[in-house]
Amino acid sequence: MTAHRDGSSVASSGTTVPDLAALHAIGAAQQPTYPDTAAVDAAVARLRTQPPLVFAGECDDLKTKIGAVARGEAFLLQGGDCAETFAGVTADNVRNKLRVLLQMAVVLTYAASVPVVKLGRIAGQYAKPRSSDLETREGVTLPAYRGDAVNGFEFSEASRVHDPQRLVDVYNASAATLNLVRAFVTGGYADLRQVHTWNTDFVRESVAGQRYEAVANDITRALTFMKAIGADPDEFHRVDVHSSHEALVLEYEHALTRIDSRTQAPYDVSGHFVWIGERTRQLDGAHVELLRHIRNPIGVKLGPSATPDDALALAGRLNPDNEPGRLTFITRFGAGRIRDGLPPLIDKVTAAGVEVAWVCDPMHGNTFEASSGYKTRRFDDVIDEVQGFFDVHRSLGSWPGGLHVELTGDDVTECVGGAELLDEAGLGDRYESVCDPRLNRVQSLELAFLVAEMLRSA
């Protein structure tokens, strides 16, 4: 790979990824405003020397799995923090996030008899787009918090400065997180014989936790039978968990774009799957331009403003060869708009023969501010949007390919509703998100059971 300190092009075998200056010149939305260009150059140069966080072959494997999702042969479960934090890179936090994904996947696989592709919003989800560049509190106005990749959450002038050294910190935190995930997955924690140990503490006392215990008992009996007849496949003892994040800060994603020695093709080795957000999906913008060159599986968020022609143009730009598993459309309409907004997109994309996996993000279109001032989401709205997503696909004969959820493995109080009947008055008890509200572990498991029922009739 050719990569220089000044950000010049990555090129090989006729494939050229535009340099950073060119990307910024064509328009890059939602980018940090760094006060010191020399510090930016130093951070980017440091990142260019770092080993890959993921490998091209792993990205290809995920692409094959998402190809099965697009064909209606598998279901994608993508979940994790709204915004990861450096302080959250601990063994307990990483294990808890992995645990809720494993529990949800087991419920979906067992109850709906469909393979589940597991994709974490993990090891890279450190930058967030914001609707406003500034935040005002008690008459003081400072730059908005854009995630630990850019600045600090503390509301102080020093903390809110955009610091490029944080990109190096993102790399180190992501490397530590992936190391923990791989250790848990290969070290026996993801073994199906552990299904009961995943259901610990407060979850077991919930209705969803009790339903999960019944599923776990059935799985244990099935495993005992399989062992008795001499069947013990490797799939029982380990799982594949891939990493994903929004490809937002161009300096980070560009510096971690490398040429694969096997294929001489460029891959963004910051994560297995990266996506373009609703605010950065401009067809002639820098994010589409960068991601159209890399060979990872990629996603695009489509909200209420997305037209069928927008979807077709993005598919033509990002997946001109119509490669299965390459492109995922992640829809985020809101519960009140999904049933009217989604059908025209699916109709036109399907009629054009475009290979795409359709995934539902029921979180971002359903956010509101509670009377207490906390940003929150209603569990019922989340479920309603997922149900609308399934209803639309059923009516059109297409496959509802997956779910993209902001969740945590902890007992937080950030989204109202669910079987525990969390209300707005209780939001302050354990509201820990630094950005958007997440489903807690019980709500996530409850969601998995409800989606499994939808899948059975899909």
mmCIF file of C-alpha atoms in Angstrom, residues 119-457:
data_model
loop_
_atom_site.group_PDB
_atom_site.id
_atom_site.type_symbol
_atom_site.label_atom_id
_atom_site.label_comp_id
_atom_site.label_asym_id
_atom_site.label_seq_id
_atom_site.Cartn_x
_atom_site.Cartn_y
_atom_site.Cartn_z
ATOM 1 C CA LEU A 119 -22.735 -7.554 14.119
ATOM 2 C CA GLY A 120 -21.755 -5.317 17.027
ATOM 3 C CA ARG A 121 -21.842 -1.533 17.063
ATOM 4 C CA ILE A 122 -18.519 -1.950 18.771
ATOM 5 C CA ALA A 123 -14.791 -1.207 18.519
ATOM 6 C CA GLY A 124 -15.115 2.005 16.523
ATOM 7 C CA GLN A 125 -18.459 3.706 17.283
ATOM 8 C CA TYR A 126 -16.822 6.738 18.871
ATOM 9 C CA ALA A 127 -17.987 9.596 16.616
ATOM 10 C CA LYS A 128 -21.498 10.983 16.304
ATOM 11 C CA PRO A 129 -23.077 13.444 13.847
ATOM 12 C CA ARG A 130 -24.979 16.262 15.543
ATOM 13 C CA SER A 131 -27.871 18.439 14.474
ATOM 14 C CA SER A 132 -26.151 21.518 15.880
ATOM 15 C CA ASP A 133 -22.478 22.481 16.076
ATOM 16 C CA LEU A 134 -23.025 24.237 19.409
ATOM 17 C CA GLU A 135 -24.556 23.491 22.801
ATOM 18 C CA THR A 136 -25.731 26.126 25.280
ATOM 19 C CA ARG A 137 -26.154 25.572 29.016
ATOM 20 C CA GLU A 138 -27.086 28.339 31.468
ATOM 21 C CA GLY A 139 -25.953 31.017 29.036
ATOM 22 C CA VAL A 140 -22.646 29.331 28.169
ATOM 23 C CA THR A 141 -22.199 28.177 24.546
ATOM 24 C CA LEU A 142 -19.571 25.585 23.615
ATOM 25 C CA PRO A 143 -18.971 23.157 20.729
ATOM 26 C CA ALA A 144 -21.345 20.190 20.848
ATOM 27 C CA TYR A 145 -20.062 16.831 22.014
ATOM 28 C CA ARG A 146 -19.327 14.763 18.895
ATOM 29 C CA GLY A 147 -18.184 11.576 20.566
ATOM 30 C CA ASP A 148 -14.928 10.662 22.266
ATOM 31 C CA ALA A 149 -13.279 10.463 18.830
ATOM 32 C CA VAL A 150 -13.569 14.240 18.563
ATOM 33 C CA ASN A 151 -13.923 15.906 21.966
ATOM 34 C CA GLY A 152 -14.878 15.339 25.589
ATOM 35 C CA PHE A 153 -18.342 15.010 27.110
ATOM 36 C CA GLU A 154 -17.533 17.317 30.044
ATOM 37 C CA PHE A 155 -19.090 20.727 29.459
ATOM 38 C CA SER A 156 -15.944 22.846 29.631
ATOM 39 C CA GLU A 157 -14.019 24.867 27.079
ATOM 40 C CA ALA A 158 -10.934 22.659 27.299
ATOM 41 C CA SER A 159 -12.892 19.421 27.020
ATOM 42 C CA ARG A 160 -14.895 20.498 23.984
ATOM 43 C CA VAL A 161 -11.886 21.390 21.799
ATOM 44 C CA HIS A 162 -11.648 19.088 18.759
ATOM 45 C CA ASP A 163 -8.459 17.084 19.356
ATOM 46 C CA PRO A 164 -6.999 14.837 16.583
ATOM 47 C CA GLN A 165 -4.974 12.836 19.125
ATOM 48 C CA ARG A 166 -8.310 11.317 20.112
ATOM 49 C CA LEU A 167 -8.314 9.420 16.789
ATOM 50 C CA VAL A 168 -5.219 7.554 17.942
ATOM 51 C CA ASP A 169 -7.014 6.898 21.229
ATOM 52 C CA VAL A 170 -9.968 5.494 19.235
ATOM 53 C CA TYR A 171 -7.626 3.080 17.483
ATOM 54 C CA ASN A 172 -6.121 1.903 20.782
ATOM 55 C CA ALA A 173 -9.521 1.562 22.459
ATOM 56 C CA SER A 174 -10.900 -0.338 19.464
ATOM 57 C CA ALA A 175 -7.902 -2.674 19.450
ATOM 58 C CA ALA A 176 -8.411 -3.418 23.156
ATOM 59 C CA THR A 177 -12.143 -4.005 22.621
ATOM 60 C CA LEU A 178 -11.609 -6.372 19.696
ATOM 61 C CA ASN A 179 -9.010 -8.236 21.700
ATOM 62 C CA LEU A 180 -11.551 -8.762 24.486
ATOM 63 C CA VAL A 181 -14.309 -9.808 22.067
ATOM 64 C CA ARG A 182 -12.051 -12.339 20.363
ATOM 65 C CA ALA A 183 -10.920 -13.688 23.721
ATOM 66 C CA PHE A 184 -14.512 -14.162 24.899
ATOM 67 C CA VAL A 185 -15.613 -15.724 21.596
ATOM 68 C CA THR A 186 -12.710 -18.153 21.256
ATOM 69 C CA GLY A 187 -12.213 -18.787 24.973
ATOM 70 C CA GLY A 188 -15.480 -20.599 25.587
ATOM 71 C CA TYR A 189 -17.806 -17.762 26.652
ATOM 72 C CA ALA A 190 -19.796 -18.004 23.408
ATOM 73 C CA ASP A 191 -20.164 -21.783 23.707
ATOM 74 C CA LEU A 192 -23.831 -22.793 23.503
ATOM 75 C CA ARG A 193 -23.316 -24.793 26.685
ATOM 76 C CA GLN A 194 -23.067 -21.390 28.400
ATOM 77 C CA VAL A 195 -26.643 -20.344 27.535
ATOM 78 C CA HIS A 196 -27.716 -20.387 31.194
ATOM 79 C CA THR A 197 -24.733 -18.373 32.426
ATOM 80 C CA TRP A 198 -25.624 -15.541 30.024
ATOM 81 C CA ASN A 199 -28.911 -15.046 31.894
ATOM 82 C CA THR A 200 -27.624 -13.481 35.091
ATOM 83 C CA ASP A 201 -28.526 -10.914 37.762
ATOM 84 C CA PHE A 202 -31.554 -8.687 37.133
ATOM 85 C CA VAL A 203 -32.522 -10.281 33.816
ATOM 86 C CA ARG A 204 -33.435 -13.660 35.271
ATOM 87 C CA GLU A 205 -36.160 -12.104 37.431
ATOM 88 C CA SER A 206 -37.911 -10.477 34.452
ATOM 89 C CA VAL A 207 -40.623 -12.032 32.305
ATOM 90 C CA ALA A 208 -38.270 -11.993 29.316
ATOM 91 C CA GLY A 209 -35.557 -13.617 31.418
ATOM 92 C CA GLN A 210 -37.904 -16.396 32.457
ATOM 93 C CA ARG A 211 -38.895 -16.997 28.831
ATOM 94 C CA TYR A 212 -35.207 -17.117 27.975
ATOM 95 C CA GLU A 213 -34.609 -19.744 30.671
ATOM 96 C CA ALA A 214 -37.222 -21.962 29.020
ATOM 97 C CA VAL A 215 -35.409 -21.612 25.689
ATOM 98 C CA ALA A 216 -32.056 -22.308 27.382
ATOM 99 C CA ASN A 217 -33.465 -25.483 28.956
ATOM 100 C CA ASP A 218 -34.636 -26.714 25.556
ATOM 101 C CA ILE A 219 -31.219 -25.969 24.042
ATOM 102 C CA THR A 220 -29.447 -27.797 26.878
ATOM 103 C CA ARG A 221 -31.617 -30.863 26.337
ATOM 104 C CA ALA A 222 -30.924 -30.748 22.601
ATOM 105 C CA LEU A 223 -27.175 -30.448 23.192
ATOM 106 C CA THR A 224 -27.249 -33.410 25.583
ATOM 107 C CA PHE A 225 -29.007 -35.474 22.927
ATOM 108 C CA MET A 226 -26.531 -34.407 20.229
ATOM 109 C CA LYS A 227 -23.596 -35.330 22.454
ATOM 110 C CA ALA A 228 -25.165 -38.703 23.209
ATOM 111 C CA ILE A 229 -25.286 -39.580 19.517
ATOM 112 C CA GLY A 230 -21.721 -38.379 18.951
ATOM 113 C CA ALA A 231 -22.474 -35.034 17.255
ATOM 114 C CA ASP A 232 -20.468 -32.080 18.543
ATOM 115 C CA PRO A 233 -19.863 -29.590 15.695
ATOM 116 C CA ASP A 234 -17.588 -26.601 16.123
ATOM 117 C CA GLU A 235 -20.561 -24.257 15.611
ATOM 118 C CA PHE A 236 -21.791 -25.230 19.094
ATOM 119 C CA HIS A 237 -18.659 -23.904 20.740
ATOM 120 C CA ARG A 238 -17.892 -20.583 19.067
ATOM 121 C CA VAL A 239 -19.606 -17.862 17.073
ATOM 122 C CA ASP A 240 -18.524 -15.156 14.672
ATOM 123 C CA VAL A 241 -19.092 -11.633 15.980
ATOM 124 C CA HIS A 242 -18.118 -8.861 13.588
ATOM 125 C CA SER A 243 -17.515 -5.180 14.330
ATOM 126 C CA SER A 244 -19.183 -2.145 12.779
ATOM 127 C CA HIS A 245 -19.405 1.618 13.155
ATOM 128 C CA GLU A 246 -20.450 4.722 11.269
ATOM 129 C CA ALA A 247 -17.621 5.824 8.973
ATOM 130 C CA LEU A 248 -17.807 9.468 9.971
ATOM 131 C CA VAL A 249 -14.394 11.083 10.607
ATOM 132 C CA LEU A 250 -12.568 10.969 7.284
ATOM 133 C CA GLU A 251 -9.057 11.195 8.771
ATOM 134 C CA TYR A 252 -9.610 8.007 10.756
ATOM 135 C CA GLU A 253 -11.255 5.952 8.013
ATOM 136 C CA HIS A 254 -8.791 7.088 5.321
ATOM 137 C CA ALA A 255 -5.730 6.379 7.470
ATOM 138 C CA LEU A 256 -7.003 2.847 8.106
ATOM 139 C CA THR A 257 -7.738 2.090 4.460
ATOM 140 C CA ARG A 258 -5.175 -0.437 3.268
ATOM 141 C CA ILE A 259 -4.469 -2.544 0.182
ATOM 142 C CA ASP A 260 -5.140 -6.245 0.719
ATOM 143 C CA SER A 261 -2.077 -8.281 -0.239
ATOM 144 C CA ARG A 262 -4.249 -11.116 -1.628
ATOM 145 C CA THR A 263 -6.479 -9.123 -3.953
ATOM 146 C CA GLN A 264 -4.707 -5.761 -4.269
ATOM 147 C CA ALA A 265 -8.055 -4.154 -3.394
ATOM 148 C CA PRO A 266 -8.556 -1.442 -0.735
ATOM 149 C CA TYR A 267 -10.295 -2.303 2.556
ATOM 150 C CA ASP A 268 -11.119 -0.064 5.503
ATOM 151 C CA VAL A 269 -9.520 -2.139 8.243
ATOM 152 C CA SER A 270 -11.032 -0.058 11.073
ATOM 153 C CA GLY A 271 -14.022 -2.429 11.145
ATOM 154 C CA HIS A 272 -15.639 -5.281 9.265
ATOM 155 C CA PHE A 273 -18.733 -3.267 8.294
ATOM 156 C CA VAL A 274 -18.982 0.513 8.062
ATOM 157 C CA TRP A 275 -21.991 2.620 7.228
ATOM 158 C CA ILE A 276 -22.839 6.082 5.917
ATOM 159 C CA GLY A 277 -25.259 8.025 8.093
ATOM 160 C CA GLU A 278 -28.463 9.829 7.183
ATOM 161 C CA ARG A 279 -26.655 13.185 7.439
ATOM 162 C CA THR A 280 -23.655 12.193 5.279
ATOM 163 C CA ARG A 281 -25.186 10.180 2.403
ATOM 164 C CA GLN A 282 -24.949 12.973 -0.193
ATOM 165 C CA LEU A 283 -24.394 11.243 -3.533
ATOM 166 C CA ASP A 284 -21.600 13.659 -4.504
ATOM 167 C CA GLY A 285 -20.246 13.947 -0.951
ATOM 168 C CA ALA A 286 -16.983 12.764 0.557
ATOM 169 C CA HIS A 287 -18.345 9.796 2.517
ATOM 170 C CA VAL A 288 -19.953 8.156 -0.513
ATOM 171 C CA GLU A 289 -16.808 8.870 -2.506
ATOM 172 C CA LEU A 290 -14.535 7.200 0.060
ATOM 173 C CA LEU A 291 -16.713 4.184 0.738
ATOM 174 C CA ARG A 292 -17.379 3.436 -2.924
ATOM 175 C CA HIS A 293 -13.683 2.528 -3.263
ATOM 176 C CA ILE A 294 -13.337 0.158 -0.300
ATOM 177 C CA ARG A 295 -14.316 -3.512 -0.575
ATOM 178 C CA ASN A 296 -15.891 -3.986 2.864
ATOM 179 C CA PRO A 297 -19.578 -4.697 3.153
ATOM 180 C CA ILE A 298 -21.139 -1.274 3.742
ATOM 181 C CA GLY A 299 -24.445 0.214 4.816
ATOM 182 C CA VAL A 300 -26.380 3.420 4.199
ATOM 183 C CA LYS A 301 -28.971 4.892 6.549
ATOM 184 C CA LEU A 302 -32.172 5.949 4.757
ATOM 185 C CA GLY A 303 -34.605 8.237 6.569
ATOM 186 C CA PRO A 304 -37.889 9.920 5.625
ATOM 187 C CA SER A 305 -36.195 12.303 3.170
ATOM 188 C CA ALA A 306 -34.780 9.438 1.078
ATOM 189 C CA THR A 307 -36.548 8.940 -2.251
ATOM 190 C CA PRO A 308 -36.609 5.777 -4.372
ATOM 191 C CA ASP A 309 -34.352 7.555 -6.872
ATOM 192 C CA ASP A 310 -31.930 8.391 -4.049
ATOM 193 C CA ALA A 311 -31.766 4.713 -3.108
ATOM 194 C CA LEU A 312 -31.143 3.630 -6.707
ATOM 195 C CA ALA A 313 -28.483 6.287 -7.221
ATOM 196 C CA LEU A 314 -26.687 5.267 -4.018
ATOM 197 C CA ALA A 315 -26.799 1.610 -5.030
ATOM 198 C CA GLY A 316 -25.391 2.465 -8.456
ATOM 199 C CA ARG A 317 -22.617 4.514 -6.922
ATOM 200 C CA LEU A 318 -21.683 2.200 -4.051
ATOM 201 C CA ASN A 319 -22.313 -1.189 -5.635
ATOM 202 C CA PRO A 320 -22.049 -0.777 -9.426
ATOM 203 C CA ASP A 321 -21.338 -4.500 -9.905
ATOM 204 C CA ASN A 322 -24.466 -5.419 -7.894
ATOM 205 C CA GLU A 323 -22.371 -7.709 -5.691
ATOM 206 C CA PRO A 324 -24.432 -9.721 -3.165
ATOM 207 C CA GLY A 325 -23.720 -8.740 0.446
ATOM 208 C CA ARG A 326 -21.913 -5.562 -0.495
ATOM 209 C CA LEU A 327 -24.738 -3.093 0.276
ATOM 210 C CA THR A 328 -27.215 -2.865 3.140
ATOM 211 C CA PHE A 329 -29.945 -0.234 3.355
ATOM 212 C CA ILE A 330 -30.710 0.586 7.008
ATOM 213 C CA THR A 331 -34.086 2.321 7.184
ATOM 214 C CA ARG A 332 -34.933 4.754 9.975
ATOM 215 C CA PHE A 333 -38.320 6.332 9.329
ATOM 216 C CA GLY A 334 -40.039 6.437 12.713
ATOM 217 C CA ALA A 335 -43.060 4.402 13.758
ATOM 218 C CA GLY A 336 -45.525 6.857 12.196
ATOM 219 C CA ARG A 337 -43.844 6.929 8.788
ATOM 220 C CA ILE A 338 -42.492 3.441 8.120
ATOM 221 C CA ARG A 339 -45.655 2.013 6.538
ATOM 222 C CA ASP A 340 -45.968 4.847 4.023
ATOM 223 C CA GLY A 341 -42.312 5.680 3.429
ATOM 224 C CA LEU A 342 -40.744 2.258 3.002
ATOM 225 C CA PRO A 343 -42.881 0.614 0.243
ATOM 226 C CA PRO A 344 -41.854 2.979 -2.596
ATOM 227 C CA LEU A 345 -38.157 2.388 -1.790
ATOM 228 C CA ILE A 346 -38.483 -1.399 -1.789
ATOM 229 C CA ASP A 347 -40.673 -1.381 -4.902
ATOM 230 C CA LYS A 348 -38.249 0.605 -7.028
ATOM 231 C CA VAL A 349 -35.082 -1.062 -5.735
ATOM 232 C CA THR A 350 -36.553 -4.539 -6.229
ATOM 233 C CA ALA A 351 -37.869 -3.698 -9.706
ATOM 234 C CA ALA A 352 -34.379 -2.553 -10.696
ATOM 235 C CA GLY A 353 -32.911 -5.915 -9.646
ATOM 236 C CA VAL A 354 -30.643 -4.324 -7.043
ATOM 237 C CA GLU A 355 -28.978 -6.751 -4.607
ATOM 238 C CA VAL A 356 -29.463 -5.248 -1.159
ATOM 239 C CA ALA A 357 -30.140 -6.367 2.407
ATOM 240 C CA TRP A 358 -32.928 -4.400 4.106
ATOM 241 C CA VAL A 359 -32.391 -3.712 7.817
ATOM 242 C CA CYS A 360 -34.622 -1.791 10.233
ATOM 243 C CA ASP A 361 -33.239 0.850 12.609
ATOM 244 C CA PRO A 362 -36.250 1.484 14.880
ATOM 245 C CA MET A 363 -34.349 3.803 17.209
ATOM 246 C CA HIS A 364 -33.369 7.012 15.472
ATOM 247 C CA GLY A 365 -36.776 7.991 14.119
ATOM 248 C CA ASN A 366 -38.458 7.640 17.516
ATOM 249 C CA THR A 367 -36.486 9.939 19.820
ATOM 250 C CA PHE A 368 -38.177 12.651 21.876
ATOM 251 C CA GLU A 369 -37.454 14.772 24.934
ATOM 252 C CA ALA A 370 -39.217 13.726 28.122
ATOM 253 C CA SER A 371 -40.783 16.272 30.454
ATOM 254 C CA SER A 372 -37.769 15.777 32.724
ATOM 255 C CA GLY A 373 -35.448 16.919 29.921
ATOM 256 C CA TYR A 374 -33.981 13.482 29.169
ATOM 257 C CA LYS A 375 -33.793 12.354 25.563
ATOM 258 C CA THR A 376 -35.684 9.069 25.376
ATOM 259 C CA ARG A 377 -37.599 6.581 23.200
ATOM 260 C CA ARG A 378 -40.792 4.643 23.808
ATOM 261 C CA PHE A 379 -40.377 0.883 23.671
ATOM 262 C CA ASP A 380 -43.808 0.654 22.041
ATOM 263 C CA ASP A 381 -42.654 2.972 19.220
ATOM 264 C CA VAL A 382 -39.585 0.810 18.654
ATOM 265 C CA ILE A 383 -41.747 -2.294 18.408
ATOM 266 C CA ASP A 384 -44.271 -0.527 16.179
ATOM 267 C CA GLU A 385 -41.596 0.503 13.693
ATOM 268 C CA VAL A 386 -40.198 -3.044 13.571
ATOM 269 C CA GLN A 387 -43.715 -4.409 13.079
ATOM 270 C CA GLY A 388 -44.296 -1.896 10.292
ATOM 271 C CA PHE A 389 -41.025 -2.949 8.674
ATOM 272 C CA PHE A 390 -42.132 -6.605 8.734
ATOM 273 C CA ASP A 391 -45.656 -5.737 7.542
ATOM 274 C CA VAL A 392 -44.335 -3.814 4.534
ATOM 275 C CA HIS A 393 -41.952 -6.587 3.513
ATOM 276 C CA ARG A 394 -44.660 -9.212 3.913
ATOM 277 C CA SER A 395 -47.048 -7.229 1.715
ATOM 278 C CA LEU A 396 -44.401 -6.815 -0.994
ATOM 279 C CA GLY A 397 -43.011 -10.341 -0.834
ATOM 280 C CA SER A 398 -39.521 -9.124 0.130
ATOM 281 C CA TRP A 399 -37.337 -10.231 3.047
ATOM 282 C CA PRO A 400 -37.088 -8.197 6.287
ATOM 283 C CA GLY A 401 -33.373 -8.779 6.598
ATOM 284 C CA GLY A 402 -32.371 -7.466 9.968
ATOM 285 C CA LEU A 403 -32.468 -5.220 12.982
ATOM 286 C CA HIS A 404 -30.108 -2.371 13.919
ATOM 287 C CA VAL A 405 -30.540 -1.400 17.577
ATOM 288 C CA GLU A 406 -28.871 0.869 20.104
ATOM 289 C CA LEU A 407 -28.629 -1.226 23.254
ATOM 290 C CA THR A 408 -26.520 -1.951 26.279
ATOM 291 C CA GLY A 409 -25.885 -4.992 28.408
ATOM 292 C CA ASP A 410 -26.531 -2.999 31.576
ATOM 293 C CA ASP A 411 -29.562 -2.168 33.714
ATOM 294 C CA VAL A 412 -29.931 1.418 32.476
ATOM 295 C CA THR A 413 -33.091 3.548 32.488
ATOM 296 C CA GLU A 414 -32.997 5.381 29.166
ATOM 297 C CA CYS A 415 -36.006 4.155 27.116
ATOM 298 C CA VAL A 416 -39.508 4.207 28.591
ATOM 299 C CA GLY A 417 -41.915 1.271 28.495
ATOM 300 C CA GLY A 418 -41.421 -2.434 28.081
ATOM 301 C CA ALA A 419 -42.631 -5.143 30.441
ATOM 302 C CA GLU A 420 -40.908 -3.415 33.363
ATOM 303 C CA LEU A 421 -43.081 -0.326 32.718
ATOM 304 C CA LEU A 422 -40.253 2.176 33.049
ATOM 305 C CA ASP A 423 -41.817 5.663 33.018
ATOM 306 C CA GLU A 424 -40.440 9.143 32.413
ATOM 307 C CA ALA A 425 -40.085 9.765 36.134
ATOM 308 C CA GLY A 426 -37.641 6.868 36.377
ATOM 309 C CA LEU A 427 -35.312 7.969 33.569
ATOM 310 C CA GLY A 428 -32.921 9.676 35.961
ATOM 311 C CA ASP A 429 -32.318 6.525 38.022
ATOM 312 C CA ARG A 430 -29.591 5.149 35.717
ATOM 313 C CA TYR A 431 -29.388 7.313 32.624
ATOM 314 C CA GLU A 432 -25.814 6.693 31.486
ATOM 315 C CA SER A 433 -25.709 7.298 27.725
ATOM 316 C CA VAL A 434 -23.569 10.222 26.597
ATOM 317 C CA CYS A 435 -25.684 10.657 23.484
ATOM 318 C CA ASP A 436 -28.858 8.755 22.519
ATOM 319 C CA PRO A 437 -31.003 6.513 24.751
ATOM 320 C CA ARG A 438 -30.420 2.746 24.545
ATOM 321 C CA LEU A 439 -32.554 -0.277 25.300
ATOM 322 C CA ASN A 440 -31.407 -2.003 28.476
ATOM 323 C CA ARG A 441 -30.766 -5.734 28.669
ATOM 324 C CA VAL A 442 -34.296 -6.741 29.651
ATOM 325 C CA GLN A 443 -35.844 -4.537 26.939
ATOM 326 C CA SER A 444 -33.396 -5.939 24.382
ATOM 327 C CA LEU A 445 -34.320 -9.513 25.264
ATOM 328 C CA GLU A 446 -38.018 -8.650 25.185
ATOM 329 C CA LEU A 447 -37.491 -7.144 21.727
ATOM 330 C CA ALA A 448 -35.780 -10.347 20.568
ATOM 331 C CA PHE A 449 -38.790 -12.476 21.528
ATOM 332 C CA LEU A 450 -41.187 -10.111 19.761
ATOM 333 C CA VAL A 451 -39.045 -10.042 16.611
ATOM 334 C CA ALA A 452 -38.759 -13.832 16.683
ATOM 335 C CA GLU A 453 -42.559 -14.004 16.516
ATOM 336 C CA MET A 454 -42.523 -11.634 13.533
ATOM 337 C CA LEU A 455 -39.842 -13.732 11.829
ATOM 338 C CA ARG A 456 -41.843 -16.919 12.203
ATOM 339 C CA SER A 457 -44.587 -15.406 10.074
#
